[in-house]
Amino acid sequence: MARAEWGSRLGFVLAAAGSAIGLGAIWKFPYITAQNGGGAFLLIFLLLVFTLGISLMIAEMLVGSVTKKSPVGAYRKLGGRTWSLVGYIGVLCGFLILSFYSVVGGWTIAYIVKSVDGAILTADPKVLSGIFSTFIADPVEPLWYHALFMGVTAGVILAGVQKGIEQVSKYLMIMLFLLILVLIGRAITLPGAIDGVLTFLNPDFSKVNARMVIEAMGLAFFSMSLGMGCMITYGSYASDDTYVPHSAGSVITLTTLICFLSGLMVFPAVFVFGFDPSAGPGLTFITMPAVFSQMGGGQFFGVLFFFLLFVAALTSSVSLMEVVVSFFIDEFNCRRTPTTIVMSILMFVLGIAASLSLGVWNDYKFFGKNFFDILDYVSSNLIMPFGGIMVAVLVGWKSWTLVSERLASKGKHPWWLPLLKWFLRIIAPIMIFVVLLQNL
Ligand code: PHE
C-alpha cells in the first residue's frame, strides 16, 4: 500500500503546526517564563528557537521526508542499526510525554465544564487558586477527564492519518489565534496591565543563570515538538514536492508567535489581579478566568477559550500518539486499532500516577520532584535535547550529501546551506551538550 500523504502542502504545515502549538505554548510557556522572571528568559528562548529550533526542525522533517519512515526506521535507514536506538528512545519519550500531557489535556475539559457552570468567573486570586489546587489534587475527578482526553486522542488516531489529523487541525487553530488576540485586547487594557507587559518584555539580565538556559532549551524542544521524532513522522507523510525549509520556517514562526501572544495574554492578568507569578503549572488556568470575569459575555469567552485550548492540546496529543502507534505499525506490522487501544490504556495508567502525584501522592518525591514533574523534566530537559544532538549529527555528518541534495534541487543553491551544515555539525551538538552537562 502506498504510504499515506497529507492532502496538500498547506495541510502538512498546518498539521505540523498543530502538533507544535499546544499546551506547550499556551500553558507551559507563560508559567515557565513567569517562574524565570520574564524578559531575559523570553530573549533566551527566542534566541534558542531561531537558531537551534529552526535547524533541528528542518533536520527532522528532512529525515522523515527523505526516508518516508517513522523515527526508528528512518534512523536505521540513514544511520544503520545502532542509530535506530535513537528512534526507540524517541518513541519512549512520546509515550512518557503523552501520559502527563493527557492529564493536563483533561484539565482543559474540566475547565470548559467549570466555565459553563460559572464557578470560576471571579477575579479573586485566592478563590481561583483554591479551585485549581483542590481540583488537581482530587484523587478521582481529574482522572475522568484524563480518561476522556486520552479516549478522544485515540479516536482521532483511529480515523487515520488524513481524515483524523488534518481535518481537526485546520479551522480551529485560526479561531484560537483570533480569540487570543481578543483576550490580549482585554487583558492589556485593564488598569495596571502595563506592569505585566513590562515584566514580560523587559529583560533583566542580572537574573540570568544556568538553570534558566536549561529550562529555556527544554521549553523550546517541548513547545516545538522537537527531538523525539514527531517531526520525522510528520515529515514522512510529506509529498516530495514539499520544500521542507519553508514548512519548518512557517511552523517555527507560527508556534513562536502563539507563545509570545500567550505571554501577552497571561502576564498582564498576573499583575492586575495580584496572582503569584511563580504559581507554576496552574498559571494559565487560574489567571485567565479572572480576565473573563472582567468581560461582557465572560462565561462565553471562558467556554470558548478552554474549548480551543482543548483542541490545540488535542492536535498535539494526536501527534504524540501517532509517533507511538506508527512505530508498532511500521516495525512489527501491528494493526492500527488494537495498537492504539492498548497503548492508550498503558499511557492512561502511567498518567494516573502523574495525576495522583499532584495530590495524594505528593509526598513521594525523587530529587525533590513529584512524579508529574519527573516525567516532564526527563522528557523535555533530557531526552529531547539528546534526540536533538542525534538528529543534528545524523543529518550534519552522516547523511548530509543525500539530504542537502534535496535542499538544493528545489531552488538553485540556497545561501544558507553551508550555514545549516556547520550549525548542525558543530554548533548545535556542542550547544545542547553544554546545556545538558549543566543538567547533570
Ligand atoms: N509541542 C506540543 C505542545 O506544545 C507538545 C509535543 C511535544 C507534541 C513533542 C509532540 C511532540 O503542546
Short mmCIF file of C-alpha atoms and ligand atoms in Angstrom, two decimals:
data_model
loop_
_atom_site.label_atom_id
_atom_site.label_comp_id
_atom_site.label_asym_id
_atom_site.label_seq_id
_atom_site.Cartn_x
_atom_site.Cartn_y
_atom_site.Cartn_z
CA MET A 1 0.00 0.00 0.00
CA ALA A 2 1.26 3.49 -0.81
CA ARG A 3 2.22 5.47 2.22
CA ALA A 4 -0.40 7.93 3.31
CA GLU A 5 0.29 11.54 2.42
CA TRP A 6 -1.00 14.89 3.52
CA GLY A 7 -3.77 16.26 1.33
CA SER A 8 -1.75 19.35 0.44
CA ARG A 9 1.40 21.22 1.33
CA LEU A 10 -0.64 23.57 3.44
CA GLY A 11 -2.14 20.56 5.15
CA PHE A 12 1.35 19.45 6.13
CA VAL A 13 2.29 22.81 7.60
CA LEU A 14 -0.98 23.09 9.47
CA ALA A 15 -0.73 19.60 10.89
CA ALA A 16 2.88 20.14 11.97
CA ALA A 17 1.91 23.49 13.47
CA GLY A 18 -1.00 21.74 15.14
CA SER A 19 1.48 19.35 16.73
CA ALA A 20 3.78 22.12 17.86
CA ILE A 21 1.16 24.60 19.05
CA GLY A 22 -0.48 23.21 22.11
CA LEU A 23 -0.20 23.18 25.85
CA GLY A 24 3.48 23.99 25.41
CA ALA A 25 2.76 27.42 24.00
CA ILE A 26 -0.34 28.33 25.99
CA TRP A 27 0.08 26.50 29.28
CA LYS A 28 3.79 25.82 29.73
CA PHE A 29 5.37 28.86 28.12
CA PRO A 30 3.63 31.50 30.28
CA TYR A 31 4.24 29.77 33.59
CA ILE A 32 7.85 28.85 32.95
CA THR A 33 8.59 32.34 31.65
CA ALA A 34 6.92 33.80 34.74
CA GLN A 35 8.83 31.49 37.07
CA ASN A 36 12.03 32.64 35.45
CA GLY A 37 11.28 36.31 35.79
CA GLY A 38 10.10 37.25 32.28
CA GLY A 39 12.03 39.34 29.73
CA ALA A 40 15.51 37.86 29.88
CA PHE A 41 14.10 34.36 29.74
CA LEU A 42 11.94 35.29 26.77
CA LEU A 43 15.01 36.54 24.94
CA ILE A 44 16.99 33.37 25.59
CA PHE A 45 14.02 31.32 24.47
CA LEU A 46 13.67 33.28 21.23
CA LEU A 47 17.37 33.01 20.55
CA LEU A 48 17.30 29.25 21.01
CA VAL A 49 14.19 28.83 18.90
CA PHE A 50 15.52 30.76 15.94
CA THR A 51 18.90 29.03 15.91
CA LEU A 52 18.56 25.53 17.33
CA GLY A 53 14.83 25.19 16.86
CA ILE A 54 14.68 26.06 13.21
CA SER A 55 17.68 23.95 12.18
CA LEU A 56 16.55 20.90 14.09
CA MET A 57 13.05 21.27 12.70
CA ILE A 58 14.46 21.30 9.17
CA ALA A 59 16.69 18.33 10.00
CA GLU A 60 13.87 16.25 11.46
CA MET A 61 11.41 16.97 8.68
CA LEU A 62 14.07 16.10 6.12
CA VAL A 63 14.87 12.81 7.78
CA GLY A 64 11.20 11.93 7.57
CA SER A 65 10.60 13.10 4.03
CA VAL A 66 13.77 11.50 2.64
CA THR A 67 13.18 8.12 4.27
CA LYS A 68 9.37 8.08 4.28
CA LYS A 69 9.60 6.22 7.56
CA SER A 70 8.77 6.81 11.20
CA PRO A 71 11.73 7.53 13.52
CA VAL A 72 13.07 4.04 14.18
CA GLY A 73 13.02 3.03 10.54
CA ALA A 74 14.24 6.44 9.45
CA TYR A 75 17.28 6.37 11.74
CA ARG A 76 18.03 2.81 10.69
CA LYS A 77 17.82 3.65 7.01
CA LEU A 78 20.11 6.67 7.25
CA GLY A 79 22.44 5.67 10.05
CA GLY A 80 22.34 1.90 10.38
CA ARG A 81 21.21 -0.44 13.13
CA THR A 82 22.71 1.30 16.13
CA TRP A 83 21.09 4.56 15.17
CA SER A 84 17.66 3.04 15.35
CA LEU A 85 18.13 3.16 19.13
CA VAL A 86 17.63 6.90 18.96
CA GLY A 87 14.28 6.23 17.35
CA TYR A 88 13.30 3.85 20.15
CA ILE A 89 14.18 6.45 22.73
CA GLY A 90 12.03 8.96 20.86
CA VAL A 91 9.07 6.61 20.91
CA LEU A 92 9.55 6.09 24.62
CA CYS A 93 9.70 9.86 25.03
CA GLY A 94 6.39 10.26 23.20
CA PHE A 95 4.89 7.67 25.50
CA LEU A 96 6.12 9.47 28.62
CA ILE A 97 5.00 12.90 27.44
CA LEU A 98 1.54 11.83 26.40
CA SER A 99 0.90 10.18 29.74
CA PHE A 100 1.15 13.50 31.61
CA TYR A 101 0.06 15.63 28.67
CA SER A 102 -3.28 13.87 28.73
CA VAL A 103 -3.70 14.77 32.40
CA VAL A 104 -3.34 18.46 31.56
CA GLY A 105 -5.50 17.96 28.46
CA GLY A 106 -8.11 16.65 30.87
CA TRP A 107 -7.85 19.86 32.91
CA THR A 108 -8.83 21.84 29.81
CA ILE A 109 -12.02 19.78 29.51
CA ALA A 110 -12.72 20.22 33.20
CA TYR A 111 -12.33 23.96 32.80
CA ILE A 112 -14.81 24.01 29.94
CA VAL A 113 -17.27 22.50 32.38
CA LYS A 114 -16.30 24.91 35.16
CA SER A 115 -16.79 27.82 32.76
CA VAL A 116 -20.22 26.58 31.77
CA ASP A 117 -21.41 26.41 35.35
CA GLY A 118 -19.78 29.77 36.05
CA ALA A 119 -17.91 28.54 39.14
CA ILE A 120 -14.65 30.14 38.04
CA LEU A 121 -15.99 33.51 36.96
CA THR A 122 -14.36 35.59 39.65
CA ALA A 123 -11.35 37.86 39.85
CA ASP A 124 -10.38 36.75 43.34
CA PRO A 125 -6.90 35.14 43.14
CA LYS A 126 -7.47 33.16 46.34
CA VAL A 127 -10.68 31.63 45.09
CA LEU A 128 -9.23 30.79 41.67
CA SER A 129 -6.05 29.26 43.06
CA GLY A 130 -8.14 27.35 45.56
CA ILE A 131 -10.43 25.91 42.88
CA PHE A 132 -7.45 24.86 40.77
CA SER A 133 -5.41 23.26 43.53
CA THR A 134 -8.39 21.46 45.00
CA PHE A 135 -9.28 20.13 41.57
CA ILE A 136 -5.86 18.81 40.53
CA ALA A 137 -5.26 17.28 43.95
CA ASP A 138 -8.53 15.38 43.90
CA PRO A 139 -7.82 11.64 43.63
CA VAL A 140 -10.75 10.93 41.32
CA GLU A 141 -12.17 13.88 39.38
CA PRO A 142 -9.15 14.71 37.16
CA LEU A 143 -8.83 11.05 36.25
CA TRP A 144 -12.19 11.03 34.49
CA TYR A 145 -11.13 13.96 32.39
CA HIS A 146 -7.75 12.37 31.76
CA ALA A 147 -9.52 9.24 30.52
CA LEU A 148 -11.79 11.33 28.31
CA PHE A 149 -8.87 13.24 26.80
CA MET A 150 -6.90 10.06 26.08
CA GLY A 151 -10.02 8.49 24.61
CA VAL A 152 -10.65 11.37 22.23
CA THR A 153 -6.99 11.32 21.18
CA ALA A 154 -7.25 7.63 20.40
CA GLY A 155 -10.46 8.29 18.47
CA VAL A 156 -8.74 10.78 16.20
CA ILE A 157 -5.88 8.36 15.58
CA LEU A 158 -8.28 5.58 14.68
CA ALA A 159 -9.80 7.76 11.97
CA GLY A 160 -6.43 7.52 10.14
CA VAL A 161 -3.75 9.97 9.10
CA GLN A 162 -5.56 12.28 6.75
CA LYS A 163 -9.11 12.40 7.90
CA GLY A 164 -8.22 12.34 11.54
CA ILE A 165 -5.39 14.75 11.99
CA GLU A 166 -5.65 17.09 9.08
CA GLN A 167 -9.31 17.93 9.36
CA VAL A 168 -9.19 18.71 13.04
CA SER A 169 -6.17 20.98 12.67
CA LYS A 170 -7.37 23.49 10.14
CA TYR A 171 -10.08 25.91 11.17
CA LEU A 172 -9.99 25.75 14.92
CA MET A 173 -6.37 26.84 15.09
CA ILE A 174 -7.29 30.02 13.29
CA MET A 175 -10.13 30.61 15.70
CA LEU A 176 -7.77 30.09 18.61
CA PHE A 177 -5.43 32.69 17.19
CA LEU A 178 -8.23 35.23 16.83
CA LEU A 179 -9.54 34.56 20.32
CA ILE A 180 -6.09 35.07 21.83
CA LEU A 181 -5.95 38.46 20.11
CA VAL A 182 -9.31 39.42 21.62
CA LEU A 183 -8.19 38.30 25.06
CA ILE A 184 -4.94 40.25 24.80
CA GLY A 185 -7.03 43.28 23.88
CA ARG A 186 -8.98 42.86 27.10
CA ALA A 187 -6.00 41.97 29.28
CA ILE A 188 -3.75 44.87 28.33
CA THR A 189 -6.46 47.48 28.76
CA LEU A 190 -7.06 46.54 32.38
CA PRO A 191 -5.73 49.09 34.85
CA GLY A 192 -2.22 48.13 35.93
CA ALA A 193 -1.65 45.81 32.97
CA ILE A 194 1.50 47.65 31.99
CA ASP A 195 3.48 46.08 34.86
CA GLY A 196 2.75 42.67 33.42
CA VAL A 197 3.67 43.70 29.90
CA LEU A 198 6.94 45.21 31.12
CA THR A 199 7.88 42.17 33.17
CA PHE A 200 7.24 40.01 30.14
CA LEU A 201 9.17 42.14 27.67
CA ASN A 202 11.83 43.96 29.64
CA PRO A 203 14.93 41.79 30.06
CA ASP A 204 16.63 41.87 33.44
CA PHE A 205 19.97 40.22 32.71
CA SER A 206 21.01 40.07 36.33
CA LYS A 207 18.58 37.19 36.66
CA VAL A 208 20.21 35.01 34.00
CA ASN A 209 21.68 31.74 35.25
CA ALA A 210 22.43 28.24 34.02
CA ARG A 211 19.14 26.80 35.22
CA MET A 212 17.27 29.34 33.13
CA VAL A 213 19.08 28.26 29.99
CA ILE A 214 18.28 24.62 30.69
CA GLU A 215 14.62 25.50 31.18
CA ALA A 216 14.52 27.64 28.05
CA MET A 217 16.03 24.89 25.95
CA GLY A 218 13.70 22.24 27.36
CA LEU A 219 10.78 24.54 26.70
CA ALA A 220 11.96 25.14 23.13
CA PHE A 221 12.19 21.41 22.45
CA PHE A 222 8.85 20.70 24.07
CA SER A 223 6.88 23.50 22.52
CA MET A 224 8.27 22.91 19.03
CA SER A 225 7.77 19.11 19.26
CA LEU A 226 11.47 18.51 18.59
CA GLY A 227 13.98 15.84 19.49
CA MET A 228 11.69 12.86 19.82
CA GLY A 229 10.84 12.04 16.24
CA CYS A 230 7.45 13.68 15.93
CA MET A 231 8.55 15.90 13.07
CA ILE A 232 10.25 12.91 11.47
CA THR A 233 6.94 11.07 11.48
CA TYR A 234 5.04 14.06 10.10
CA GLY A 235 7.76 14.71 7.53
CA SER A 236 7.44 11.14 6.37
CA TYR A 237 3.91 11.88 5.22
CA ALA A 238 5.01 14.95 3.26
CA SER A 239 4.80 14.70 -0.51
CA ASP A 240 8.02 15.00 -2.49
CA ASP A 241 7.28 18.47 -3.77
CA THR A 242 7.17 19.87 -0.25
CA TYR A 243 10.06 22.26 0.32
CA VAL A 244 10.89 21.42 3.90
CA PRO A 245 12.71 24.61 4.99
CA HIS A 246 9.65 26.68 4.14
CA SER A 247 7.39 24.38 6.08
CA ALA A 248 9.78 24.30 9.03
CA GLY A 249 10.10 28.08 8.99
CA SER A 250 6.33 28.52 9.00
CA VAL A 251 5.83 26.07 11.84
CA ILE A 252 8.52 27.66 14.00
CA THR A 253 7.27 31.17 13.34
CA LEU A 254 3.62 30.34 13.99
CA THR A 255 4.40 28.49 17.20
CA THR A 256 6.70 31.21 18.50
CA LEU A 257 4.03 33.76 17.71
CA ILE A 258 1.48 31.84 19.77
CA CYS A 259 3.97 31.51 22.66
CA PHE A 260 4.59 35.22 22.56
CA LEU A 261 0.91 36.11 22.37
CA SER A 262 0.11 33.73 25.22
CA GLY A 263 2.63 35.60 27.33
CA LEU A 264 0.98 38.90 26.45
CA MET A 265 -2.35 37.38 27.38
CA VAL A 266 -1.36 35.90 30.74
CA PHE A 267 1.24 38.31 32.17
CA PRO A 268 -0.97 41.40 32.49
CA ALA A 269 -3.60 39.43 34.38
CA VAL A 270 -1.00 38.16 36.83
CA PHE A 271 -0.15 41.69 37.85
CA VAL A 272 -3.60 43.27 37.58
CA PHE A 273 -5.24 40.76 39.90
CA GLY A 274 -2.25 40.02 42.10
CA PHE A 275 -1.55 36.40 41.27
CA ASP A 276 1.74 34.82 42.22
CA PRO A 277 3.94 34.84 39.08
CA SER A 278 5.65 31.66 40.22
CA ALA A 279 2.34 29.85 40.63
CA GLY A 280 3.60 27.11 38.33
CA PRO A 281 1.52 24.75 36.19
CA GLY A 282 -1.74 26.38 37.19
CA LEU A 283 -0.89 29.84 35.89
CA THR A 284 -2.97 29.91 32.69
CA PHE A 285 -5.83 28.08 34.40
CA ILE A 286 -6.05 30.44 37.35
CA THR A 287 -5.35 33.79 35.68
CA MET A 288 -7.48 33.59 32.55
CA PRO A 289 -10.80 33.18 34.40
CA ALA A 290 -10.06 36.47 36.15
CA VAL A 291 -9.82 38.12 32.73
CA PHE A 292 -13.12 36.52 31.65
CA SER A 293 -14.79 37.81 34.78
CA GLN A 294 -13.99 41.34 33.58
CA MET A 295 -15.55 40.85 30.14
CA GLY A 296 -19.08 41.14 28.89
CA GLY A 297 -20.05 37.57 28.00
CA GLY A 298 -17.25 36.26 30.21
CA GLN A 299 -18.84 32.87 30.50
CA PHE A 300 -18.97 32.52 26.74
CA PHE A 301 -15.33 33.54 26.37
CA GLY A 302 -14.34 31.15 29.13
CA VAL A 303 -16.01 28.22 27.46
CA LEU A 304 -14.61 29.17 24.07
CA PHE A 305 -11.08 29.66 25.38
CA PHE A 306 -10.87 26.35 27.19
CA PHE A 307 -12.52 24.59 24.28
CA LEU A 308 -9.95 25.93 21.84
CA LEU A 309 -7.14 25.17 24.28
CA PHE A 310 -8.51 21.65 24.39
CA VAL A 311 -8.42 21.46 20.58
CA ALA A 312 -4.85 22.82 20.49
CA ALA A 313 -3.86 20.20 23.04
CA LEU A 314 -5.63 17.53 21.03
CA THR A 315 -3.77 18.21 17.78
CA SER A 316 -0.56 17.87 19.80
CA SER A 317 -1.56 14.76 21.69
CA VAL A 318 -2.59 13.18 18.41
CA SER A 319 0.90 13.74 17.05
CA LEU A 320 2.42 12.18 20.16
CA MET A 321 0.22 9.13 19.88
CA GLU A 322 0.91 8.87 16.15
CA VAL A 323 4.64 8.52 16.91
CA VAL A 324 3.96 5.68 19.31
CA VAL A 325 1.36 3.89 17.19
CA SER A 326 3.12 4.21 13.82
CA PHE A 327 6.20 2.70 15.44
CA PHE A 328 4.34 -0.52 16.16
CA ILE A 329 2.68 -0.50 12.77
CA ASP A 330 5.90 0.08 10.83
CA GLU A 331 8.22 -2.08 12.93
CA PHE A 332 6.03 -5.01 13.92
CA ASN A 333 3.24 -4.92 11.37
CA CYS A 334 0.74 -4.40 14.14
CA ARG A 335 -2.75 -3.35 13.25
CA ARG A 336 -3.75 0.23 13.94
CA THR A 337 -6.87 -0.34 16.01
CA PRO A 338 -5.61 -2.77 18.65
CA THR A 339 -2.27 -0.96 18.91
CA THR A 340 -3.98 2.35 19.54
CA ILE A 341 -6.27 0.88 22.17
CA VAL A 342 -3.54 -0.95 24.06
CA MET A 343 -1.13 1.99 24.02
CA SER A 344 -3.82 4.42 25.14
CA ILE A 345 -4.61 2.25 28.12
CA LEU A 346 -0.95 1.95 29.09
CA MET A 347 -0.37 5.69 28.83
CA PHE A 348 -3.57 6.33 30.72
CA VAL A 349 -2.32 4.17 33.58
CA LEU A 350 1.02 5.96 33.75
CA GLY A 351 -0.89 9.24 33.65
CA ILE A 352 -2.91 8.18 36.69
CA ALA A 353 0.32 8.10 38.68
CA ALA A 354 1.24 11.53 37.32
CA SER A 355 -2.13 12.96 38.31
CA LEU A 356 -2.09 11.42 41.78
CA SER A 357 1.41 12.77 42.34
CA LEU A 358 -0.15 16.25 42.37
CA GLY A 359 -2.39 15.27 45.27
CA VAL A 360 -2.44 12.19 47.44
CA TRP A 361 1.00 11.00 46.27
CA ASN A 362 2.64 14.38 46.51
CA ASP A 363 4.88 13.18 49.33
CA TYR A 364 6.68 10.70 47.12
CA LYS A 365 9.49 12.73 45.64
CA PHE A 366 12.63 11.88 43.70
CA PHE A 367 15.29 14.59 43.51
CA GLY A 368 12.75 16.92 45.11
CA LYS A 369 10.27 16.47 42.27
CA ASN A 370 6.96 14.66 42.21
CA PHE A 371 6.25 12.07 39.52
CA PHE A 372 4.44 14.54 37.26
CA ASP A 373 7.43 16.88 37.26
CA ILE A 374 9.84 13.98 36.77
CA LEU A 375 8.04 12.86 33.62
CA ASP A 376 8.10 16.41 32.33
CA TYR A 377 11.71 17.04 33.29
CA VAL A 378 13.14 13.82 31.94
CA SER A 379 11.37 14.14 28.61
CA SER A 380 11.85 17.86 27.91
CA ASN A 381 15.17 18.55 29.57
CA LEU A 382 16.99 15.27 28.99
CA ILE A 383 15.56 13.01 26.28
CA MET A 384 14.53 15.67 23.76
CA PRO A 385 17.86 17.53 23.87
CA PHE A 386 19.61 14.17 23.50
CA GLY A 387 17.47 13.44 20.44
CA GLY A 388 18.34 16.90 19.16
CA ILE A 389 22.06 16.17 19.29
CA MET A 390 21.50 12.90 17.50
CA VAL A 391 19.43 14.26 14.65
CA ALA A 392 21.90 17.12 14.18
CA VAL A 393 24.83 14.71 13.97
CA LEU A 394 22.99 12.32 11.68
CA VAL A 395 21.92 14.96 9.21
CA GLY A 396 25.05 17.11 9.52
CA TRP A 397 27.62 14.36 9.20
CA LYS A 398 26.24 11.03 8.07
CA SER A 399 23.54 11.96 5.60
CA TRP A 400 24.43 15.46 4.56
CA THR A 401 25.06 14.60 0.91
CA LEU A 402 21.74 12.86 0.50
CA VAL A 403 19.79 15.41 2.45
CA SER A 404 21.37 18.54 1.03
CA GLU A 405 20.62 17.34 -2.50
CA ARG A 406 17.01 17.67 -1.51
CA LEU A 407 17.50 21.21 -0.36
CA ALA A 408 19.48 22.26 -3.40
CA SER A 409 17.43 20.57 -6.08
CA LYS A 410 14.30 22.62 -5.47
CA GLY A 411 15.77 26.09 -5.62
CA LYS A 412 19.23 26.55 -7.02
CA HIS A 413 21.60 26.63 -4.13
CA PRO A 414 20.30 28.44 -1.07
CA TRP A 415 22.92 30.69 0.52
CA TRP A 416 22.27 29.37 3.99
CA LEU A 417 23.06 25.77 3.10
CA PRO A 418 26.68 25.81 4.39
CA LEU A 419 25.46 27.67 7.45
CA LEU A 420 22.95 24.96 8.21
CA LYS A 421 25.54 22.27 7.58
CA TRP A 422 28.08 23.63 10.04
CA PHE A 423 25.47 24.58 12.54
CA LEU A 424 24.17 21.02 12.59
CA ARG A 425 27.68 19.52 12.55
CA ILE A 426 29.34 21.54 15.27
CA ILE A 427 27.41 24.29 16.93
CA ALA A 428 24.10 22.60 17.68
CA PRO A 429 25.59 19.45 19.26
CA ILE A 430 28.02 21.49 21.36
CA MET A 431 25.36 23.95 22.44
CA ILE A 432 22.98 21.23 23.53
CA PHE A 433 25.73 19.19 25.12
CA VAL A 434 26.95 22.08 27.24
CA VAL A 435 23.44 22.77 28.48
CA LEU A 436 22.87 19.06 29.14
CA LEU A 437 26.05 18.95 31.20
CA GLN A 438 24.72 21.72 33.44
CA ASN A 439 21.76 19.49 33.97
CA LEU A 440 23.78 16.64 35.37
N1 PHE B 1 4.62 20.73 21.16
C1 PHE B 1 3.50 20.19 21.87
C2 PHE B 1 2.91 21.28 22.73
O1 PHE B 1 3.49 22.29 22.88
C3 PHE B 1 3.88 19.00 22.70
C4 PHE B 1 4.58 17.96 21.92
C5 PHE B 1 5.86 17.59 22.22
C6 PHE B 1 3.95 17.35 20.84
C7 PHE B 1 6.53 16.64 21.48
C8 PHE B 1 4.61 16.40 20.09
C9 PHE B 1 5.90 16.05 20.41
O2 PHE B 1 1.87 21.15 23.29
#
